[in-house]
Coordinates of C-alpha atoms in Angstrom, one line a residue:
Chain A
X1 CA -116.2 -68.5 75.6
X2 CA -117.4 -65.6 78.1
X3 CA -118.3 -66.8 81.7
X4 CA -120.2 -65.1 84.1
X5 CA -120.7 -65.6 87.7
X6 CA -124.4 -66.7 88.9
X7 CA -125.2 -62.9 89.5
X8 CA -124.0 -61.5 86.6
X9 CA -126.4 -63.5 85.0
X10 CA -129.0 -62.9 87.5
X11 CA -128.4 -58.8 86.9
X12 CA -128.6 -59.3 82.7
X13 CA -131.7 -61.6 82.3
X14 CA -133.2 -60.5 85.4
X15 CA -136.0 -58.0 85.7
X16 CA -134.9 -54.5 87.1
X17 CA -137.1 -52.8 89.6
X18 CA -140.1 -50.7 87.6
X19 CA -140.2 -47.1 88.0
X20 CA -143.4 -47.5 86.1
X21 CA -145.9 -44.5 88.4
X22 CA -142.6 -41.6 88.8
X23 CA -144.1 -38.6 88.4
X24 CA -147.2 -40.0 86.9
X25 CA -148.9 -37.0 85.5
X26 CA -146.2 -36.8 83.1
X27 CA -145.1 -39.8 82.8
X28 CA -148.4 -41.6 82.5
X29 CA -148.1 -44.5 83.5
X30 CA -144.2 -44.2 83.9
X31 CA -141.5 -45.2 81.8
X32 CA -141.4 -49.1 81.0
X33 CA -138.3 -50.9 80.4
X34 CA -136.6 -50.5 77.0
X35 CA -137.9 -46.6 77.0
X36 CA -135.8 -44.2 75.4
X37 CA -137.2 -40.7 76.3
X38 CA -136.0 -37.4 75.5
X39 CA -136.6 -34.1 76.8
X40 CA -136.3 -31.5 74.6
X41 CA -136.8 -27.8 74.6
X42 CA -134.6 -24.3 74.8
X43 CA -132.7 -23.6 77.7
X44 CA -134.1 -22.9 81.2
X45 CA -137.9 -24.7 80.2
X46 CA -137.6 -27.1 82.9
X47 CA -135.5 -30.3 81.5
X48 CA -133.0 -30.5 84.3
X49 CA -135.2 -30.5 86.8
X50 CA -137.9 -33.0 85.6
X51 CA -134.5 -35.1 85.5
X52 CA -133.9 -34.1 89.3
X53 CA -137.5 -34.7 90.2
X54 CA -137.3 -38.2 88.5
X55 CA -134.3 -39.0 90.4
X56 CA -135.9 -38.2 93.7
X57 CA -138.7 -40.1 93.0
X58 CA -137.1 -42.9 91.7
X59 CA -134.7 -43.6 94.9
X60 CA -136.7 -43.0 97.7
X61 CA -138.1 -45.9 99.3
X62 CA -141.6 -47.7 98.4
X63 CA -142.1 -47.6 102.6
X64 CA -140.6 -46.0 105.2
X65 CA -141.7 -45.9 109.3
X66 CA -144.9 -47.4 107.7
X67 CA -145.7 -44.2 105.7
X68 CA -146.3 -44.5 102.3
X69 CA -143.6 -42.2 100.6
X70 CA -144.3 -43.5 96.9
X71 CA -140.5 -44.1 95.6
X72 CA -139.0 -46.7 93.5
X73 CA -136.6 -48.1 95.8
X74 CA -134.2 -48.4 92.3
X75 CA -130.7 -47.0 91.7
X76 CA -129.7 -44.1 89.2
X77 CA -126.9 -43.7 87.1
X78 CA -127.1 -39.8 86.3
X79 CA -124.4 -38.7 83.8
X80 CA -124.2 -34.4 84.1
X81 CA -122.3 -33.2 81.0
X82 CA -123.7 -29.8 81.6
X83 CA -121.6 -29.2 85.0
X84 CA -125.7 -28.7 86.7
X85 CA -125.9 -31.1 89.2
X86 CA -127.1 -29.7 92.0
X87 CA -127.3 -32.2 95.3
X88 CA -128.6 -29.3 97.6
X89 CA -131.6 -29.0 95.3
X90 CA -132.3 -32.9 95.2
X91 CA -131.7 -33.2 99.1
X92 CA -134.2 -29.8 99.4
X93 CA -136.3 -31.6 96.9
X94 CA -136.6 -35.1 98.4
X95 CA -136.6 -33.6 102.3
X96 CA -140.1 -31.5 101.2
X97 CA -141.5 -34.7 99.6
X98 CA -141.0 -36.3 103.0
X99 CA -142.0 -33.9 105.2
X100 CA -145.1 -32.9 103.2
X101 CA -146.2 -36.9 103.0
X102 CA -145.1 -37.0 106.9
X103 CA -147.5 -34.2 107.7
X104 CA -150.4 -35.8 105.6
X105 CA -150.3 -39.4 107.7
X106 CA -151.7 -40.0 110.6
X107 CA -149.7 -42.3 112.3
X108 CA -146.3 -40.9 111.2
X109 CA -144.0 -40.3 115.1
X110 CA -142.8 -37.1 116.1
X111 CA -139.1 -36.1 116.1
X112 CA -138.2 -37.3 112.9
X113 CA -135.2 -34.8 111.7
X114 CA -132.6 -37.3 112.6
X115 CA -134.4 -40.3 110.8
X116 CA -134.8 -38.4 107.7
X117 CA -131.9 -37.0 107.4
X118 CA -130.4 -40.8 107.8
X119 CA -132.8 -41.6 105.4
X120 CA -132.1 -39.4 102.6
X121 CA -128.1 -40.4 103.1
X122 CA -129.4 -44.0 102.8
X123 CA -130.9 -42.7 99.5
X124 CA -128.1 -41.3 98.2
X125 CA -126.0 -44.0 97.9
X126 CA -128.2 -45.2 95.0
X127 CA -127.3 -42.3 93.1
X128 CA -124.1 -42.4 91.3
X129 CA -123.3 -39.2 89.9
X130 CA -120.4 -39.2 86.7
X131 CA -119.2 -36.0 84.8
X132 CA -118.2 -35.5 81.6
X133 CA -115.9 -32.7 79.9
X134 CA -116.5 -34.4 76.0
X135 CA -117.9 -37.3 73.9
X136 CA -114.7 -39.4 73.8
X137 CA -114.7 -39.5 77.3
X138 CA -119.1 -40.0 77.4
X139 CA -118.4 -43.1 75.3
X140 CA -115.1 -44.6 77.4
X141 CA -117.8 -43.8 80.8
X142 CA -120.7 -45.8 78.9
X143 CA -118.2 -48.4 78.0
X144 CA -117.0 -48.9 81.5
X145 CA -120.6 -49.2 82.9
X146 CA -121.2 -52.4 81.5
X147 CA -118.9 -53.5 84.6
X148 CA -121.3 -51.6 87.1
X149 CA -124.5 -52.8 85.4
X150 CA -123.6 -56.0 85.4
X151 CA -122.7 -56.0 89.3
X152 CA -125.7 -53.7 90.5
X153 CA -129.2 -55.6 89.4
X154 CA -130.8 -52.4 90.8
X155 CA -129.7 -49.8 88.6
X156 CA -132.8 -49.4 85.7
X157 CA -132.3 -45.9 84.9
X158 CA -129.4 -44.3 82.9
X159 CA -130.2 -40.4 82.7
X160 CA -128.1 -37.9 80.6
X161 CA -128.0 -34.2 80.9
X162 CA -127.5 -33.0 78.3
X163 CA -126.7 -35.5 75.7
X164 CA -126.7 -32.0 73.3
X165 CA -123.7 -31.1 75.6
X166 CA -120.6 -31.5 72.9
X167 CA -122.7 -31.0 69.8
X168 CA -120.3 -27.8 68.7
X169 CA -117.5 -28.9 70.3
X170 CA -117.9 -32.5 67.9
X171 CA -119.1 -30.9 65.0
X172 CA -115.8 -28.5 64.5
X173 CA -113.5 -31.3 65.4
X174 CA -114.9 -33.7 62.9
X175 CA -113.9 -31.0 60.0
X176 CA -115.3 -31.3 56.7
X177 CA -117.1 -34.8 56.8
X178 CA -120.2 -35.3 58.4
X179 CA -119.6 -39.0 59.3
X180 CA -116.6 -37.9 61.3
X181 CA -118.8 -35.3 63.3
X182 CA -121.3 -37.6 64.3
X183 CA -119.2 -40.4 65.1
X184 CA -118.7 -40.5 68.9
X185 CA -122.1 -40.1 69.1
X186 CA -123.3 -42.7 66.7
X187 CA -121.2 -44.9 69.1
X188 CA -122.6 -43.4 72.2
X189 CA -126.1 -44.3 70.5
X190 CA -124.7 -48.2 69.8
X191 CA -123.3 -48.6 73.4
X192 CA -126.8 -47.4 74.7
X193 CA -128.6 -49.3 72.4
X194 CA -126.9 -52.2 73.3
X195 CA -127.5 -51.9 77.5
X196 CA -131.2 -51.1 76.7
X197 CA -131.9 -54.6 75.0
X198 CA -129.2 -56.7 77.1
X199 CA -130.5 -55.2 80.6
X200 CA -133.7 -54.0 80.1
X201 CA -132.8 -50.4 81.1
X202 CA -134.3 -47.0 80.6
X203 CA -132.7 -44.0 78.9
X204 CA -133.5 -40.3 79.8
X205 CA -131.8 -37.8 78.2
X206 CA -132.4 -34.0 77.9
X207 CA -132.0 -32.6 74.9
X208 CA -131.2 -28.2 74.1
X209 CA -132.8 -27.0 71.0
X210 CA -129.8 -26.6 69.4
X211 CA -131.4 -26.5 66.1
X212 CA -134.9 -25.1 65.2
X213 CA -136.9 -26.1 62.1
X214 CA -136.9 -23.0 60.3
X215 CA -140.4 -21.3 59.6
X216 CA -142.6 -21.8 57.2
X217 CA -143.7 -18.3 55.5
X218 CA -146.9 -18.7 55.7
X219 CA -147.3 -20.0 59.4
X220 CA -148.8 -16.9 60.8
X221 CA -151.6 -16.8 58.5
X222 CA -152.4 -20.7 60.0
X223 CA -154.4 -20.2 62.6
X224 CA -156.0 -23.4 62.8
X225 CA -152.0 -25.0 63.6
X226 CA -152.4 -26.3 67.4
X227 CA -150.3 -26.2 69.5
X228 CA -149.5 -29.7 69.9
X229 CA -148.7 -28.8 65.6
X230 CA -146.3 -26.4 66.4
X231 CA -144.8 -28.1 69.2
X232 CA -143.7 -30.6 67.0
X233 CA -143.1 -29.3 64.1
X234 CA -140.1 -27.4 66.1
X235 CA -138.2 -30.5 66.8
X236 CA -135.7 -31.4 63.7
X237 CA -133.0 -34.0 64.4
X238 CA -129.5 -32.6 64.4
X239 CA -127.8 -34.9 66.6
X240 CA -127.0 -37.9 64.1
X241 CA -129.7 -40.7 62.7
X242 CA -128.6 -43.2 65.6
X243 CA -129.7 -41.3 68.2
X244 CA -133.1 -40.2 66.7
X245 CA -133.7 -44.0 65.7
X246 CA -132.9 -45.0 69.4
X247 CA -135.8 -42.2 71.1
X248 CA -139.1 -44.0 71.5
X249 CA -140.9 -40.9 73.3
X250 CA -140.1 -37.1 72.9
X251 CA -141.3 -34.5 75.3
X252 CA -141.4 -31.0 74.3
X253 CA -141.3 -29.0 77.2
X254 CA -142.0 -25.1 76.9
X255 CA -141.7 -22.3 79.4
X256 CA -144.6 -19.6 78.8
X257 CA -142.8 -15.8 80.3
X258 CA -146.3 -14.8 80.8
X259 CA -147.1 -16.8 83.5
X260 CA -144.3 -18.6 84.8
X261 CA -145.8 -22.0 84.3
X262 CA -143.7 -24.7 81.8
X263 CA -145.4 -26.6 79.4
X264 CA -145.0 -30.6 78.2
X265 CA -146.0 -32.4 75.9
X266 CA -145.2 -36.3 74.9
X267 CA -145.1 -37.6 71.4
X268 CA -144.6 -41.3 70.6
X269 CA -142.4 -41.7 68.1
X270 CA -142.2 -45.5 66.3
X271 CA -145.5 -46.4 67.1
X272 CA -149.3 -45.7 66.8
X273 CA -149.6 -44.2 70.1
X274 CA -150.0 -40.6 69.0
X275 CA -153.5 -40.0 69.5
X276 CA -152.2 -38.6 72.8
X277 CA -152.7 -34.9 72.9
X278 CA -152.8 -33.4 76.5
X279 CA -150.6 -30.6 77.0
X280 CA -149.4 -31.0 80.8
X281 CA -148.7 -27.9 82.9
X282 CA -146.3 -27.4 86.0
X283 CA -145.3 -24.9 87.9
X284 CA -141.4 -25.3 89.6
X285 CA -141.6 -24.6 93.1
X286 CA -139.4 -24.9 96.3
X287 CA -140.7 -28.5 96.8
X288 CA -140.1 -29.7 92.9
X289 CA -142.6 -30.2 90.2
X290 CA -146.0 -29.4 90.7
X291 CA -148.3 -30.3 88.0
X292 CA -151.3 -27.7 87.5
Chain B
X1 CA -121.4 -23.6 96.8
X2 CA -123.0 -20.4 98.1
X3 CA -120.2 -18.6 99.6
X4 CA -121.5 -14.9 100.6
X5 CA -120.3 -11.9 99.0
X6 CA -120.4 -8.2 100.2
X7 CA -120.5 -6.0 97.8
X8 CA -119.7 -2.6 97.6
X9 CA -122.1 -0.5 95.1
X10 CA -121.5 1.8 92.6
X11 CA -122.9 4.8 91.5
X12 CA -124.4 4.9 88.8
X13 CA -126.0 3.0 86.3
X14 CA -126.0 -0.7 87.8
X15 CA -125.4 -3.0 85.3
X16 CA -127.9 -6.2 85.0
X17 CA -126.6 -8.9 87.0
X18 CA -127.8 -12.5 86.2
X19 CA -126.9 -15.9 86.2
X20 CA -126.3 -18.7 83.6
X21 CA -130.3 -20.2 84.2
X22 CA -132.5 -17.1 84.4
X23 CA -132.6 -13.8 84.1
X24 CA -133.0 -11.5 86.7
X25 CA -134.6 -8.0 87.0
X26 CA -132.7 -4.9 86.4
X27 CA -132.3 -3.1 89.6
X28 CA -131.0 0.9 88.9
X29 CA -129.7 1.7 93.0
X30 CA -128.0 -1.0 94.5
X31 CA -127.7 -0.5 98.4
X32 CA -125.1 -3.5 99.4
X33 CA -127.6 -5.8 101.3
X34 CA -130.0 -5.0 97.7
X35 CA -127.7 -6.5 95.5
X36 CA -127.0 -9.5 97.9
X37 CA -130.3 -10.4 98.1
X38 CA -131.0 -9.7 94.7
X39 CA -128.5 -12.5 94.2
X40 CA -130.1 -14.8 96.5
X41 CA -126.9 -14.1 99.2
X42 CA -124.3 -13.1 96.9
X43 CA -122.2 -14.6 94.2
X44 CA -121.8 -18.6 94.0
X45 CA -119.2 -20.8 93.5
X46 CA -119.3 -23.4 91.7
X47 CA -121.0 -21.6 89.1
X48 CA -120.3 -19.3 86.4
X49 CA -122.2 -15.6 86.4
X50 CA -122.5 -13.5 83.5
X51 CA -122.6 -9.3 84.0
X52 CA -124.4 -8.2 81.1
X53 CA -124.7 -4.6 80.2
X54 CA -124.2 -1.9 77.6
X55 CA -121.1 0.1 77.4
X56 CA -120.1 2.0 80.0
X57 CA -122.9 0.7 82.7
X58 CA -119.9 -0.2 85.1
X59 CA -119.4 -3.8 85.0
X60 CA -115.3 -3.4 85.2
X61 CA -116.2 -0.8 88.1
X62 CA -118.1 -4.0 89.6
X63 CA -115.9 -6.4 89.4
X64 CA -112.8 -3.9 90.4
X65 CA -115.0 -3.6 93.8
X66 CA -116.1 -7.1 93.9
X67 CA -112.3 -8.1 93.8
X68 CA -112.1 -5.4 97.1
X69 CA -114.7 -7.4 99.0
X70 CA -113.1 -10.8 98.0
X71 CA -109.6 -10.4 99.6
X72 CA -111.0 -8.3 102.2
X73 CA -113.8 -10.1 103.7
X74 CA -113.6 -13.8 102.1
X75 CA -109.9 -13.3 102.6
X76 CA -109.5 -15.5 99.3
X77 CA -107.3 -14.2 96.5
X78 CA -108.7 -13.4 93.0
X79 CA -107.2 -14.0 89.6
X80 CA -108.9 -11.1 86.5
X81 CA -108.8 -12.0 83.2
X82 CA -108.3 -8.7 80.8
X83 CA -109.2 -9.2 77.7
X84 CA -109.9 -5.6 76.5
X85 CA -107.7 -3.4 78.3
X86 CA -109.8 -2.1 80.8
X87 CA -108.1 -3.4 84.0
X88 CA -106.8 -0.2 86.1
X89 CA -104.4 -0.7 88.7
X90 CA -104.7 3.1 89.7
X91 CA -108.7 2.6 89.7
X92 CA -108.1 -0.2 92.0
X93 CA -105.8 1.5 94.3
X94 CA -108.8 3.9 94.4
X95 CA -111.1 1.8 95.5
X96 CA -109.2 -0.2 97.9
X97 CA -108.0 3.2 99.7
X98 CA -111.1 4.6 99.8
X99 CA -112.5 1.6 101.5
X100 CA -110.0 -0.1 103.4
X101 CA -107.5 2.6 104.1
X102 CA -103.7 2.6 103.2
X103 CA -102.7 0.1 105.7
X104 CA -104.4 -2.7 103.6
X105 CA -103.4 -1.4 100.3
X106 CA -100.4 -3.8 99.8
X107 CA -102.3 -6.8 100.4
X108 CA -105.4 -6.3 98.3
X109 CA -102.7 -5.6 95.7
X110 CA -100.8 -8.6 95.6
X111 CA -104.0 -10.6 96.3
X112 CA -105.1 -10.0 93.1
X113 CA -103.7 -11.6 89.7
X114 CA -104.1 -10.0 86.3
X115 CA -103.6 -11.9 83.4
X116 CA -103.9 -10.8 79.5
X117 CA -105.1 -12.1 77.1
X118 CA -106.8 -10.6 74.0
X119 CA -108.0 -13.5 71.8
X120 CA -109.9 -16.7 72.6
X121 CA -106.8 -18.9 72.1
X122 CA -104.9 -16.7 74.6
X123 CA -107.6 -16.9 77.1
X124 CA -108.0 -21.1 76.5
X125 CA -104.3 -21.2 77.4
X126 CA -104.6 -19.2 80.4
X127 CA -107.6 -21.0 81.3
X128 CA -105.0 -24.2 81.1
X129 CA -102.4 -22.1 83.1
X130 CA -104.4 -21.6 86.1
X131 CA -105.9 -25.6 85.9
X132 CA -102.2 -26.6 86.0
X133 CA -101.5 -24.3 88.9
X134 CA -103.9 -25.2 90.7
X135 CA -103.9 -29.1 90.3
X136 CA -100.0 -29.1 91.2
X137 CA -100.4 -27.0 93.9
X138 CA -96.7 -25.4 93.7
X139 CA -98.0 -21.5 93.8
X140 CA -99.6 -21.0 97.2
X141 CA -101.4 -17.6 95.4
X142 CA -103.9 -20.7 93.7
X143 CA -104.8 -22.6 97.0
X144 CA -106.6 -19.8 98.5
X145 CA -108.0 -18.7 95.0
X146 CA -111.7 -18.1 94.9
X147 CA -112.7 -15.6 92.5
X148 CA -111.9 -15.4 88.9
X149 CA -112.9 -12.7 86.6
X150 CA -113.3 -12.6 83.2
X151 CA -113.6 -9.0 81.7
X152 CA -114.8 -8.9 78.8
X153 CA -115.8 -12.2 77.5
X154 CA -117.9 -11.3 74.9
X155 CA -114.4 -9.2 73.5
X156 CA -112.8 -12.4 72.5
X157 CA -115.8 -14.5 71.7
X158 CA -117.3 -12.0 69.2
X159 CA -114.5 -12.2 66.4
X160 CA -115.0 -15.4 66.0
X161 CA -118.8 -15.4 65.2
X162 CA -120.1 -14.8 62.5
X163 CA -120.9 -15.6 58.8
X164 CA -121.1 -19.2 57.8
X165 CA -117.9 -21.4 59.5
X166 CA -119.6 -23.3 62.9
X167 CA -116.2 -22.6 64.0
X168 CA -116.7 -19.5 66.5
X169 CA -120.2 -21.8 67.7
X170 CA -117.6 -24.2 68.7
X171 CA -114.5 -22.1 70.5
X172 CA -117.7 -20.3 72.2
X173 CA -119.0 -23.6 73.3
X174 CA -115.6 -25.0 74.4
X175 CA -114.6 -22.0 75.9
X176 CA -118.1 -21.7 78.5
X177 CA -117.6 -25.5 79.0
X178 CA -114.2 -24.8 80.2
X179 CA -114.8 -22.3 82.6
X180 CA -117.9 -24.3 83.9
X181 CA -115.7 -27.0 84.8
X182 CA -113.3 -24.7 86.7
X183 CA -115.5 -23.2 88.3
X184 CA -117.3 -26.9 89.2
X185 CA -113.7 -28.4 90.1
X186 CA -112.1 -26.4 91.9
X187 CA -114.9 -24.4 93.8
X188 CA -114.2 -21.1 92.2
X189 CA -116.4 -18.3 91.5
X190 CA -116.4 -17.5 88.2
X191 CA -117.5 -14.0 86.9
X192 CA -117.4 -12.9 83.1
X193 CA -118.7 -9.6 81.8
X194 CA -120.7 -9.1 78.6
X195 CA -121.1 -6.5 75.9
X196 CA -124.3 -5.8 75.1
X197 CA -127.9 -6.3 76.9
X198 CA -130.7 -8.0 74.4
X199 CA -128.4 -10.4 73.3
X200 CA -127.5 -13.2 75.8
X201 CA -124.2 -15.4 75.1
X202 CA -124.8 -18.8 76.7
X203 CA -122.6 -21.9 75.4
X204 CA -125.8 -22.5 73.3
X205 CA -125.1 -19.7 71.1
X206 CA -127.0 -16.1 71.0
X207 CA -130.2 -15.8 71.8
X208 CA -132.7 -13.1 71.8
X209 CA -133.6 -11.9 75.7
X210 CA -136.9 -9.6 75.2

């Protein structure tokens, strides 16, 4: 017989603050509870910093000083297996949202270094930031969370970058047998899978393009494929069948050289929803994501 | 992170300087305050950079005088990887006279740390060496240690590539992961040197740069 103390059971059946709005253009209308979303895409197209982006939205405040700065006042668990964290790019990041919504209202004081700099600290503290060197020790973190989620009801996001991380590293220590290759992460899959439904949490991962769909011979001579064709006809699962049963949205994000500007695209997976096809453009600039 | 490094150019063909994320343009005179900005204020730590360049564009010359600038002007030791013979103590001499006179000679010297090691196995372990000795904290060369340099990478990485075994995809991939987390734990700058331009060697395997 499992007890549980008054707020443990507030924090499981209890709702977790929405982050339904972040980034909206993106997003839509934001990611719902019980979302699994996965950015995917070849290095340097932009993954790591929608994450970083998200994050500042998500845990600056709804109010602050009676200025509107949009946040979700929720907490983030970000888990960094790529070593890429940077906190001077979410601190640049967050202090340039402030200031440019500071500048835009009318009635915000004057003299506000101090404050925001208090602010963003305040802020801080509702990221917690945990690194990984390999799966085993992914899974024994995601096992040990339950603890934390069940003691902070304001935690809704879990974000992993990248959850490709140890694909190599996993697939020549499992040897000869697939099953043993994809086992820490058919468990990693299971532990999430299990937080998602018993706390009503969200799941962003990026994803490298480890693995391409090879080519079709003919594709050049199909010129009516669109783009939104191509773009998905590049994704091809290679992490294992858990995982790619757990994702409920996939965006494919792109960089074009030509002009600097990144590319993304969401697909539904699971449900009817596909008739979606805008392609979303943003440029990455000193102040974050700027959607064109 | 961001801890400023002068360099010292060299004459010659520059070689193509970029970092793990994006690629940055190829510049062929590098007058020192050039290359620091062209690195946005020099080299980080924290964070891996990759020389890449064809043979004989000067990326040992490079990292010979990068070591100079290190333990002259950061005052911070520097350990250098060998992994293809190319170290020169007289080159270094060279360059360390010709900058710093004979005076500082003996220090530069014993501020810098060469290890060999000529096959990916050999360089894990060292790799494992320098964790231990810095973690335990009984070598006071490791405290001040800043810069470590890995000459050539792409030397022990590109025997085990190849035909179809996944095997070199994952020694590559353990081996970048491993220096990322150095470089992330213990604040270190961590340089490697690559073979040849057009192909890029990232922990996500080869890729194409055109």
């Amino acid at each position: 017989m499992q007890s549980e103390t008054g707020l443990q059971l507030l924090a499981r059946l209890g709702s977790r603050p929405s982050i339904a709005g972040v980034l909206s253009p993106i997003f839509n209308d934001g990611p719902s509870a019980k979302d699994v979303i996965e950015l995917f895409g070849t290095e340097g197209t932009g993954k790591s910093e929608i994450l970083l982006n998200l994050v500042a939205g998500i845990i600056l405040p709804k109010t602050w000083k009676s200025v509107n700065l949009n946040g979700k006042d929720a907490s983030v668990i970000f888990i960094d297996n790529d070593y890429k964290f940077s906190i001077l790019r979410l601190v640049t990041v967050m202090e340039n949202r402030i200031h440019a919504t500071l500048k835009n209202a009318p009635q915000a004081e004057e003299n506000l270094t101090n404050d925001v700099e208090l602010l963003i600290q305040k802020c801080l503290s509702k990221l917690s930031l945990i690194r990984c060197t390999n799966s085993s020790e992914l899974l024994v973190t995601l096992y040990s969370l339950e603890q934390t989620l069940l003691s902070n009801p304001n935690i809704s996001v879990i974000m992993i970058d990248s959850i490709s991380a140890f694909y190599w590293i996993d697939k020549c220590n499992g040897g000869e047998s697939l099953a043993a290759q994809e086992k820490n992460l058919t468990l990693i899959s299971e532990v999430l899978s299990k937080f998602i439904n018993s706390f009503s949490l969200i799941v962003i991962a990026t994803k490298c393009a480890l693995m391409k769909k090879r080519m079709r011979e003919d594709y050049n001579l199909e010129k009516s494929a669109s783009n939104i064709d191509r773009l998905k006809n590049d994704h091809q699962e290679f992490l294992c069948k858990a995982w790619g049963q757990l994702v409920t949205q996939r965006f494919h994000v792109e960089k074009q050289l030509a002009s600097n500007h990144f590319k993304c695209h969401c697909i539904h997976l699971g449900s009817s929803k596909n008739a979606d096809k805008t392609v979303i453009q943003f440029q990455i600039t000193d102040n974050g994501i700027q959607v064109l | 992170m961001g801890q400023s490094i002068v360099l010292h150019p060299w004459r010659g063909d520059s070689p193509t300087p970029h970092s793990n994320d994006h690629f940055l343009s190829f510049l062929k005179s590098t007058p020192k305050e050039g290359l620091n900005e062209l690195l946005d204020g020099g080299l980080y730590t924290s964070e891996v950079t990759e020389i890449a360049g064809e043979i004989s564009s000067g990326k040992t010359q490079f990292c010979l005088s990068l070591c100079v600038s290190v333990v002259m002007k950061a005052r911070q030791n520097v350990v250098f990887i060998d992994t293809c013979g190319g170290f020169s103590a007289d080159r270094l001499t060279e360059i360390a006279e010709s900058l710093y006179g004979e005076e500082n000679l003996e220090h530069i010297l014993q501020s810098v740390k060469v290890i060999e090691a000529f096959d990916i196995f050999h360089l894990m372990t060292a790799l494992q060496t320098i964790k231990d000795k810095m973690v335990k904290k009984v070598d006071p060369f490791y405290d001040t240690l800043k810069l470590l340099v890995v000459d050539s990478i792409t030397a022990v990485i590109y025997p085990s590539l190849g035909g179809q075994q996944m095997d070199g995809h994952g020694l590559m991939v353990q081996l970048s992961l491993k220096l990322r987390h150095l470089a992330a734990d213990f604040s270190l700058c961590v340089l490697a040197t690559g073979g040849k331009t057009k192909i890029g060697i990232t922990e996500k395997g080869i890729e194409d740069w055109t």
